[in-house]
Amino acid sequence: DQQVKQNSPSLSVQEGRISILNCDYTNSMFDYFLWYKKYPAEGPTFLISISSIKDKNEDGRFTVFLNKSAKHLSLHIVPSQPGDSAVYFCAVSTSGTYKYIFGTGTRLKVLA
Amino acid sequence: ETGVTQTPRHLVMGMTNKKSLKCEQHLGHNAMYWYKQSAKKPLELMFVYSLEERVENNSVPSRFSPECPNSSHLFLHLHTLQPEDSALYLCASSQETFGALATGELFFGEGSRLTVL
């Protein structure tokens, strides 16, 4: 059974609007959460992270929100740009381990 | 060179062949990883090396054999693979802070696309 789920395999958003990508996890022991972006024929690249002591982390156009009670993570991109079109993976980990567990990814398409 | 580099980028092999995937990181990190990405599946952790010692073997079949000769290099030796082993194999590295909250972001290479005939 998957411990990390990204239930939307794809998402289309108009340029300039907000993109919201969602991720759910099952284990309350996870305490570090990351988002990665992947372009075709490239490896995933780190985007933004958040630890369990926070509920929000912002970096430019990217904001990650963490709802620990709901075991839910989201990534907001605003304003969305065509260059943001990629596959986005959420990942979770637990302190003291080396296991980063990834979701299946959401393919974001930003329409010009 | 910078970042994490993987060679070869593409590999086609028969089920009886022996081949190796190579990964090199130029970031001074202390942990290296092998992940497998199959179609429509999440990235699956295979192996983790910390300070050249294997710390994680995620129930990977013995036909995959990792080797970490130093903190900058990681190999994945392949032998008698099956067609279902065809996938993108991603190497990653991180700088781990031991005994503290995990803050080490993974830096990935571009992957080695493996096809087993």
PDB file of C-alpha atoms in Angstrom:
ATOM      1  CA  ASP A   1       0.000   0.000   0.000  1.00  0.00           C
ATOM      2  CA  GLN A   2       1.343   3.400  -0.968  1.00  0.00           C
ATOM      3  CA  GLN A   3       2.408   5.574   1.924  1.00  0.00           C
ATOM      4  CA  VAL A   4       2.439   8.710  -0.209  1.00  0.00           C
ATOM      5  CA  LYS A   5      -0.331   9.475  -2.675  1.00  0.00           C
ATOM      6  CA  GLN A   6      -0.742  12.101  -5.333  1.00  0.00           C
ATOM      7  CA  ASN A   7      -4.271  11.442  -6.475  1.00  0.00           C
ATOM      8  CA  SER A   8      -4.263  13.775  -9.464  1.00  0.00           C
ATOM      9  CA  PRO A   9      -2.080  12.361 -12.243  1.00  0.00           C
ATOM     10  CA  SER A  10      -2.413  15.560 -14.240  1.00  0.00           C
ATOM     11  CA  LEU A  11      -3.449  19.199 -13.926  1.00  0.00           C
ATOM     12  CA  SER A  12      -3.898  21.985 -16.478  1.00  0.00           C
ATOM     13  CA  VAL A  13      -3.807  25.625 -15.447  1.00  0.00           C
ATOM     14  CA  GLN A  14      -3.924  28.881 -17.366  1.00  0.00           C
ATOM     15  CA  GLU A  15      -0.813  31.043 -17.314  1.00  0.00           C
ATOM     16  CA  GLY A  16      -0.940  33.585 -14.494  1.00  0.00           C
ATOM     17  CA  ARG A  17      -3.371  31.568 -12.395  1.00  0.00           C
ATOM     18  CA  ILE A  18      -2.623  29.512  -9.296  1.00  0.00           C
ATOM     19  CA  SER A  19      -1.549  25.861  -9.537  1.00  0.00           C
ATOM     20  CA  ILE A  20      -2.321  23.691  -6.522  1.00  0.00           C
ATOM     21  CA  LEU A  21      -0.751  20.267  -6.286  1.00  0.00           C
ATOM     22  CA  ASN A  22      -1.764  17.912  -3.514  1.00  0.00           C
ATOM     23  CA  CYS A  23      -0.146  15.056  -1.657  1.00  0.00           C
ATOM     24  CA  ASP A  24      -1.437  12.791   1.123  1.00  0.00           C
ATOM     25  CA  TYR A  25       0.584  10.559   3.396  1.00  0.00           C
ATOM     26  CA  THR A  26      -0.349   7.843   5.839  1.00  0.00           C
ATOM     27  CA  ASN A  27       2.315   7.741   8.539  1.00  0.00           C
ATOM     28  CA  SER A  28       2.431  10.435  11.235  1.00  0.00           C
ATOM     29  CA  MET A  29       6.098   9.568  11.845  1.00  0.00           C
ATOM     30  CA  PHE A  30       7.086  11.463   8.696  1.00  0.00           C
ATOM     31  CA  ASP A  31       8.553  14.804   9.708  1.00  0.00           C
ATOM     32  CA  TYR A  32      10.193  16.222   6.603  1.00  0.00           C
ATOM     33  CA  PHE A  33       8.440  16.906   3.330  1.00  0.00           C
ATOM     34  CA  LEU A  34       9.789  17.899  -0.047  1.00  0.00           C
ATOM     35  CA  TRP A  35       8.615  18.757  -3.534  1.00  0.00           C
ATOM     36  CA  TYR A  36      10.592  17.908  -6.639  1.00  0.00           C
ATOM     37  CA  LYS A  37      10.090  18.929 -10.243  1.00  0.00           C
ATOM     38  CA  LYS A  38      11.030  16.738 -13.193  1.00  0.00           C
ATOM     39  CA  TYR A  39      11.370  17.687 -16.833  1.00  0.00           C
ATOM     40  CA  PRO A  40      11.502  14.960 -19.516  1.00  0.00           C
ATOM     41  CA  ALA A  41      14.907  13.274 -19.905  1.00  0.00           C
ATOM     42  CA  GLU A  42      16.177  14.930 -16.730  1.00  0.00           C
ATOM     43  CA  GLY A  43      16.443  13.806 -13.119  1.00  0.00           C
ATOM     44  CA  PRO A  44      14.130  15.324 -10.496  1.00  0.00           C
ATOM     45  CA  THR A  45      15.280  18.658  -9.096  1.00  0.00           C
ATOM     46  CA  PHE A  46      14.562  19.880  -5.599  1.00  0.00           C
ATOM     47  CA  LEU A  47      12.007  22.659  -5.364  1.00  0.00           C
ATOM     48  CA  ILE A  48      11.006  23.368  -1.774  1.00  0.00           C
ATOM     49  CA  SER A  49      10.736  21.599   1.574  1.00  0.00           C
ATOM     50  CA  ILE A  50       9.073  21.917   4.947  1.00  0.00           C
ATOM     51  CA  SER A  51       9.672  20.312   8.321  1.00  0.00           C
ATOM     52  CA  SER A  52       6.914  19.178  10.632  1.00  0.00           C
ATOM     53  CA  ILE A  53       7.515  22.068  13.028  1.00  0.00           C
ATOM     54  CA  LYS A  54       6.105  24.461  10.429  1.00  0.00           C
ATOM     55  CA  ASP A  55       2.847  24.628   8.529  1.00  0.00           C
ATOM     56  CA  LYS A  56       3.973  26.898   5.712  1.00  0.00           C
ATOM     57  CA  ASN A  57       7.142  27.626   3.799  1.00  0.00           C
ATOM     58  CA  GLU A  58       7.421  30.125   0.992  1.00  0.00           C
ATOM     59  CA  ASP A  59      10.075  30.609  -1.672  1.00  0.00           C
ATOM     60  CA  GLY A  60       9.218  33.121  -4.363  1.00  0.00           C
ATOM     61  CA  ARG A  61       6.279  31.862  -6.393  1.00  0.00           C
ATOM     62  CA  PHE A  62       6.255  28.526  -4.561  1.00  0.00           C
ATOM     63  CA  THR A  63       4.568  27.895  -1.211  1.00  0.00           C
ATOM     64  CA  VAL A  64       4.236  24.570   0.541  1.00  0.00           C
ATOM     65  CA  PHE A  65       1.515  24.029   3.133  1.00  0.00           C
ATOM     66  CA  LEU A  66       1.506  21.216   5.673  1.00  0.00           C
ATOM     67  CA  ASN A  67      -1.610  20.039   7.504  1.00  0.00           C
ATOM     68  CA  LYS A  68      -0.338  17.456   9.973  1.00  0.00           C
ATOM     69  CA  SER A  69      -3.732  16.531  11.373  1.00  0.00           C
ATOM     70  CA  ALA A  70      -4.993  15.732   7.887  1.00  0.00           C
ATOM     71  CA  LYS A  71      -1.634  14.273   6.793  1.00  0.00           C
ATOM     72  CA  HIS A  72      -1.840  16.505   3.767  1.00  0.00           C
ATOM     73  CA  LEU A  73       0.734  18.502   1.874  1.00  0.00           C
ATOM     74  CA  SER A  74       0.150  20.973  -0.918  1.00  0.00           C
ATOM     75  CA  LEU A  75       2.263  23.046  -3.272  1.00  0.00           C
ATOM     76  CA  HIS A  76       0.959  26.371  -4.553  1.00  0.00           C
ATOM     77  CA  ILE A  77       2.523  28.035  -7.556  1.00  0.00           C
ATOM     78  CA  VAL A  78       1.417  31.580  -8.223  1.00  0.00           C
ATOM     79  CA  PRO A  79       1.495  32.993 -10.785  1.00  0.00           C
ATOM     80  CA  SER A  80       1.923  29.878 -12.911  1.00  0.00           C
ATOM     81  CA  GLN A  81       4.219  30.150 -15.925  1.00  0.00           C
ATOM     82  CA  PRO A  82       4.569  27.904 -19.003  1.00  0.00           C
ATOM     83  CA  GLY A  83       8.081  26.946 -17.811  1.00  0.00           C
ATOM     84  CA  ASP A  84       6.478  25.382 -14.744  1.00  0.00           C
ATOM     85  CA  SER A  85       5.070  22.620 -16.954  1.00  0.00           C
ATOM     86  CA  ALA A  86       6.660  19.445 -15.574  1.00  0.00           C
ATOM     87  CA  VAL A  87       5.937  16.449 -13.371  1.00  0.00           C
ATOM     88  CA  TYR A  88       5.862  17.311  -9.668  1.00  0.00           C
ATOM     89  CA  PHE A  89       6.676  14.712  -7.023  1.00  0.00           C
ATOM     90  CA  CYS A  90       6.120  15.022  -3.314  1.00  0.00           C
ATOM     91  CA  ALA A  91       8.465  13.120  -1.018  1.00  0.00           C
ATOM     92  CA  VAL A  92       8.447  12.405   2.703  1.00  0.00           C
ATOM     93  CA  SER A  93      11.031  11.227   5.177  1.00  0.00           C
ATOM     94  CA  THR A  94      11.570  10.558   8.868  1.00  0.00           C
ATOM     95  CA  SER A  95      14.452  11.930  10.953  1.00  0.00           C
ATOM     96  CA  GLY A  96      17.270   9.479  11.455  1.00  0.00           C
ATOM     97  CA  THR A  97      16.421   7.432   8.382  1.00  0.00           C
ATOM     98  CA  TYR A  98      17.552   7.633   4.818  1.00  0.00           C
ATOM     99  CA  LYS A  99      14.215   6.721   3.334  1.00  0.00           C
ATOM    100  CA  TYR A 100      12.731   9.394   1.120  1.00  0.00           C
ATOM    101  CA  ILE A 101       9.401   8.006  -0.091  1.00  0.00           C
ATOM    102  CA  PHE A 102       7.991   9.516  -3.235  1.00  0.00           C
ATOM    103  CA  GLY A 103       4.509   9.891  -4.648  1.00  0.00           C
ATOM    104  CA  THR A 104       3.623   8.913  -8.215  1.00  0.00           C
ATOM    105  CA  GLY A 105       3.754  12.488  -9.455  1.00  0.00           C
ATOM    106  CA  THR A 106       1.350  15.025 -10.948  1.00  0.00           C
ATOM    107  CA  ARG A 107       1.924  16.290 -14.464  1.00  0.00           C
ATOM    108  CA  LEU A 108       1.303  20.040 -14.540  1.00  0.00           C
ATOM    109  CA  LYS A 109       0.635  21.782 -17.811  1.00  0.00           C
ATOM    110  CA  VAL A 110       0.535  25.576 -17.787  1.00  0.00           C
ATOM    111  CA  LEU A 111      -1.274  26.902 -20.830  1.00  0.00           C
ATOM    112  CA  ALA A 112      -0.082  30.155 -22.413  1.00  0.00           C
TER     113      ALA A 112
ATOM    114  CA  GLU B   1      31.786  18.850 -13.780  1.00  0.00           C
ATOM    115  CA  THR B   2      29.125  19.714 -11.260  1.00  0.00           C
ATOM    116  CA  GLY B   3      26.227  17.920  -9.617  1.00  0.00           C
ATOM    117  CA  VAL B   4      25.496  14.246 -10.072  1.00  0.00           C
ATOM    118  CA  THR B   5      26.456  12.520 -13.302  1.00  0.00           C
ATOM    119  CA  GLN B   6      25.331   9.092 -14.437  1.00  0.00           C
ATOM    120  CA  THR B   7      26.691   6.876 -17.200  1.00  0.00           C
ATOM    121  CA  PRO B   8      25.577   5.420 -19.463  1.00  0.00           C
ATOM    122  CA  ARG B   9      22.414   7.414 -20.151  1.00  0.00           C
ATOM    123  CA  HIS B  10      20.939   4.523 -22.111  1.00  0.00           C
ATOM    124  CA  LEU B  11      21.692   0.814 -21.868  1.00  0.00           C
ATOM    125  CA  VAL B  12      20.209  -2.159 -23.688  1.00  0.00           C
ATOM    126  CA  MET B  13      21.173  -5.588 -22.441  1.00  0.00           C
ATOM    127  CA  GLY B  14      20.175  -9.195 -22.797  1.00  0.00           C
ATOM    128  CA  MET B  15      19.101 -11.287 -19.843  1.00  0.00           C
ATOM    129  CA  THR B  16      22.432 -13.091 -19.693  1.00  0.00           C
ATOM    130  CA  ASN B  17      24.621  -9.982 -19.876  1.00  0.00           C
ATOM    131  CA  LYS B  18      26.572  -8.350 -17.089  1.00  0.00           C
ATOM    132  CA  LYS B  19      26.731  -4.577 -17.094  1.00  0.00           C
ATOM    133  CA  SER B  20      27.235  -1.741 -14.635  1.00  0.00           C
ATOM    134  CA  LEU B  21      25.737   1.681 -14.077  1.00  0.00           C
ATOM    135  CA  LYS B  22      28.008   4.399 -12.760  1.00  0.00           C
ATOM    136  CA  CYS B  23      27.236   7.467 -10.689  1.00  0.00           C
ATOM    137  CA  GLU B  24      29.562  10.248  -9.606  1.00  0.00           C
ATOM    138  CA  GLN B  25      28.728  13.195  -7.368  1.00  0.00           C
ATOM    139  CA  HIS B  26      30.778  16.372  -7.274  1.00  0.00           C
ATOM    140  CA  LEU B  27      28.928  17.976  -4.346  1.00  0.00           C
ATOM    141  CA  GLY B  28      30.954  16.670  -1.399  1.00  0.00           C
ATOM    142  CA  HIS B  29      27.911  14.838  -0.045  1.00  0.00           C
ATOM    143  CA  ASN B  30      28.089  11.973   2.451  1.00  0.00           C
ATOM    144  CA  ALA B  31      25.191   9.798   1.272  1.00  0.00           C
ATOM    145  CA  MET B  32      24.375   8.257  -2.104  1.00  0.00           C
ATOM    146  CA  TYR B  33      21.256   6.470  -3.320  1.00  0.00           C
ATOM    147  CA  TRP B  34      19.940   4.273  -6.106  1.00  0.00           C
ATOM    148  CA  TYR B  35      16.287   4.706  -7.054  1.00  0.00           C
ATOM    149  CA  LYS B  36      14.260   2.878  -9.682  1.00  0.00           C
ATOM    150  CA  GLN B  37      11.507   4.593 -11.647  1.00  0.00           C
ATOM    151  CA  SER B  38       9.132   2.345 -13.559  1.00  0.00           C
ATOM    152  CA  ALA B  39       6.259   3.589 -15.669  1.00  0.00           C
ATOM    153  CA  LYS B  40       3.336   4.898 -13.600  1.00  0.00           C
ATOM    154  CA  LYS B  41       4.985   3.896 -10.327  1.00  0.00           C
ATOM    155  CA  PRO B  42       6.559   6.057  -7.642  1.00  0.00           C
ATOM    156  CA  LEU B  43      10.312   6.242  -7.354  1.00  0.00           C
ATOM    157  CA  GLU B  44      11.398   3.145  -5.471  1.00  0.00           C
ATOM    158  CA  LEU B  45      14.367   3.319  -3.152  1.00  0.00           C
ATOM    159  CA  MET B  46      16.829   0.505  -3.822  1.00  0.00           C
ATOM    160  CA  PHE B  47      20.010   1.182  -1.872  1.00  0.00           C
ATOM    161  CA  VAL B  48      21.518   3.845   0.352  1.00  0.00           C
ATOM    162  CA  TYR B  49      25.177   4.328   1.205  1.00  0.00           C
ATOM    163  CA  SER B  50      26.289   6.629   3.991  1.00  0.00           C
ATOM    164  CA  LEU B  51      30.012   7.297   4.326  1.00  0.00           C
ATOM    165  CA  GLU B  52      30.599   4.368   1.940  1.00  0.00           C
ATOM    166  CA  GLU B  53      28.673   1.948   4.150  1.00  0.00           C
ATOM    167  CA  ARG B  54      25.439   0.408   2.948  1.00  0.00           C
ATOM    168  CA  VAL B  55      22.716   1.507   5.352  1.00  0.00           C
ATOM    169  CA  GLU B  56      19.644   0.511   3.406  1.00  0.00           C
ATOM    170  CA  ASN B  57      18.803  -2.397   1.137  1.00  0.00           C
ATOM    171  CA  ASN B  58      15.156  -2.121   0.275  1.00  0.00           C
ATOM    172  CA  SER B  59      14.459  -5.806  -0.481  1.00  0.00           C
ATOM    173  CA  VAL B  60      16.183  -5.606  -3.834  1.00  0.00           C
ATOM    174  CA  PRO B  61      16.849  -8.879  -5.715  1.00  0.00           C
ATOM    175  CA  SER B  62      20.435 -10.083  -5.678  1.00  0.00           C
ATOM    176  CA  ARG B  63      20.743  -9.632  -9.448  1.00  0.00           C
ATOM    177  CA  PHE B  64      21.311  -5.961  -8.536  1.00  0.00           C
ATOM    178  CA  SER B  65      24.594  -5.483  -6.705  1.00  0.00           C
ATOM    179  CA  PRO B  66      25.677  -2.024  -5.504  1.00  0.00           C
ATOM    180  CA  GLU B  67      29.215  -0.882  -4.859  1.00  0.00           C
ATOM    181  CA  CYS B  68      30.430   2.327  -3.238  1.00  0.00           C
ATOM    182  CA  PRO B  69      34.242   2.491  -3.416  1.00  0.00           C
ATOM    183  CA  ASN B  70      34.365   6.059  -2.053  1.00  0.00           C
ATOM    184  CA  SER B  71      32.006   8.848  -1.092  1.00  0.00           C
ATOM    185  CA  SER B  72      31.941  10.264  -4.634  1.00  0.00           C
ATOM    186  CA  HIS B  73      31.259   7.127  -6.643  1.00  0.00           C
ATOM    187  CA  LEU B  74      28.442   4.610  -6.697  1.00  0.00           C
ATOM    188  CA  PHE B  75      27.958   1.659  -9.004  1.00  0.00           C
ATOM    189  CA  LEU B  76      25.061  -0.667  -9.704  1.00  0.00           C
ATOM    190  CA  HIS B  77      26.203  -3.987 -11.116  1.00  0.00           C
ATOM    191  CA  LEU B  78      23.597  -5.826 -13.145  1.00  0.00           C
ATOM    192  CA  HIS B  79      23.511  -9.517 -14.018  1.00  0.00           C
ATOM    193  CA  THR B  80      20.893 -11.950 -15.294  1.00  0.00           C
ATOM    194  CA  LEU B  81      18.217  -9.262 -15.300  1.00  0.00           C
ATOM    195  CA  GLN B  82      14.610  -9.768 -16.327  1.00  0.00           C
ATOM    196  CA  PRO B  83      12.583  -7.729 -18.828  1.00  0.00           C
ATOM    197  CA  GLU B  84      10.548  -6.297 -15.926  1.00  0.00           C
ATOM    198  CA  ASP B  85      13.753  -4.692 -14.638  1.00  0.00           C
ATOM    199  CA  SER B  86      13.585  -2.275 -17.567  1.00  0.00           C
ATOM    200  CA  ALA B  87      13.250   1.164 -15.994  1.00  0.00           C
ATOM    201  CA  LEU B  88      14.954   4.484 -15.361  1.00  0.00           C
ATOM    202  CA  TYR B  89      17.608   4.098 -12.675  1.00  0.00           C
ATOM    203  CA  LEU B  90      18.307   7.303 -10.800  1.00  0.00           C
ATOM    204  CA  CYS B  91      21.286   8.043  -8.626  1.00  0.00           C
ATOM    205  CA  ALA B  92      21.083  10.722  -5.959  1.00  0.00           C
ATOM    206  CA  SER B  93      23.246  12.199  -3.250  1.00  0.00           C
ATOM    207  CA  SER B  94      22.585  14.214  -0.105  1.00  0.00           C
ATOM    208  CA  GLN B  95      24.367  15.747   2.837  1.00  0.00           C
ATOM    209  CA  GLU B  96      22.841  14.163   5.885  1.00  0.00           C
ATOM    210  CA  THR B  97      22.844  15.758   9.333  1.00  0.00           C
ATOM    211  CA  PHE B  98      23.114  12.809  11.659  1.00  0.00           C
ATOM    212  CA  GLY B  99      20.977  12.769  14.761  1.00  0.00           C
ATOM    213  CA  ALA B 100      18.954  15.770  13.711  1.00  0.00           C
ATOM    214  CA  LEU B 101      15.919  16.511  11.624  1.00  0.00           C
ATOM    215  CA  ALA B 102      16.510  15.299   8.100  1.00  0.00           C
ATOM    216  CA  THR B 103      17.456  18.358   6.105  1.00  0.00           C
ATOM    217  CA  GLY B 104      19.353  16.763   3.286  1.00  0.00           C
ATOM    218  CA  GLU B 105      17.669  17.378   0.017  1.00  0.00           C
ATOM    219  CA  LEU B 106      18.327  14.749  -2.614  1.00  0.00           C
ATOM    220  CA  PHE B 107      20.242  15.849  -5.691  1.00  0.00           C
ATOM    221  CA  PHE B 108      19.526  13.546  -8.606  1.00  0.00           C
ATOM    222  CA  GLY B 109      21.430  12.625 -11.702  1.00  0.00           C
ATOM    223  CA  GLU B 110      19.693  12.492 -15.068  1.00  0.00           C
ATOM    224  CA  GLY B 111      19.218   8.743 -14.857  1.00  0.00           C
ATOM    225  CA  SER B 112      20.225   5.672 -16.834  1.00  0.00           C
ATOM    226  CA  ARG B 113      17.455   4.281 -19.020  1.00  0.00           C
ATOM    227  CA  LEU B 114      17.792   0.492 -18.950  1.00  0.00           C
ATOM    228  CA  THR B 115      16.101  -1.869 -21.391  1.00  0.00           C
ATOM    229  CA  VAL B 116      16.362  -5.601 -20.802  1.00  0.00           C
ATOM    230  CA  LEU B 117      15.544  -7.737 -23.835  1.00  0.00           C
TER     231      LEU B 117
END
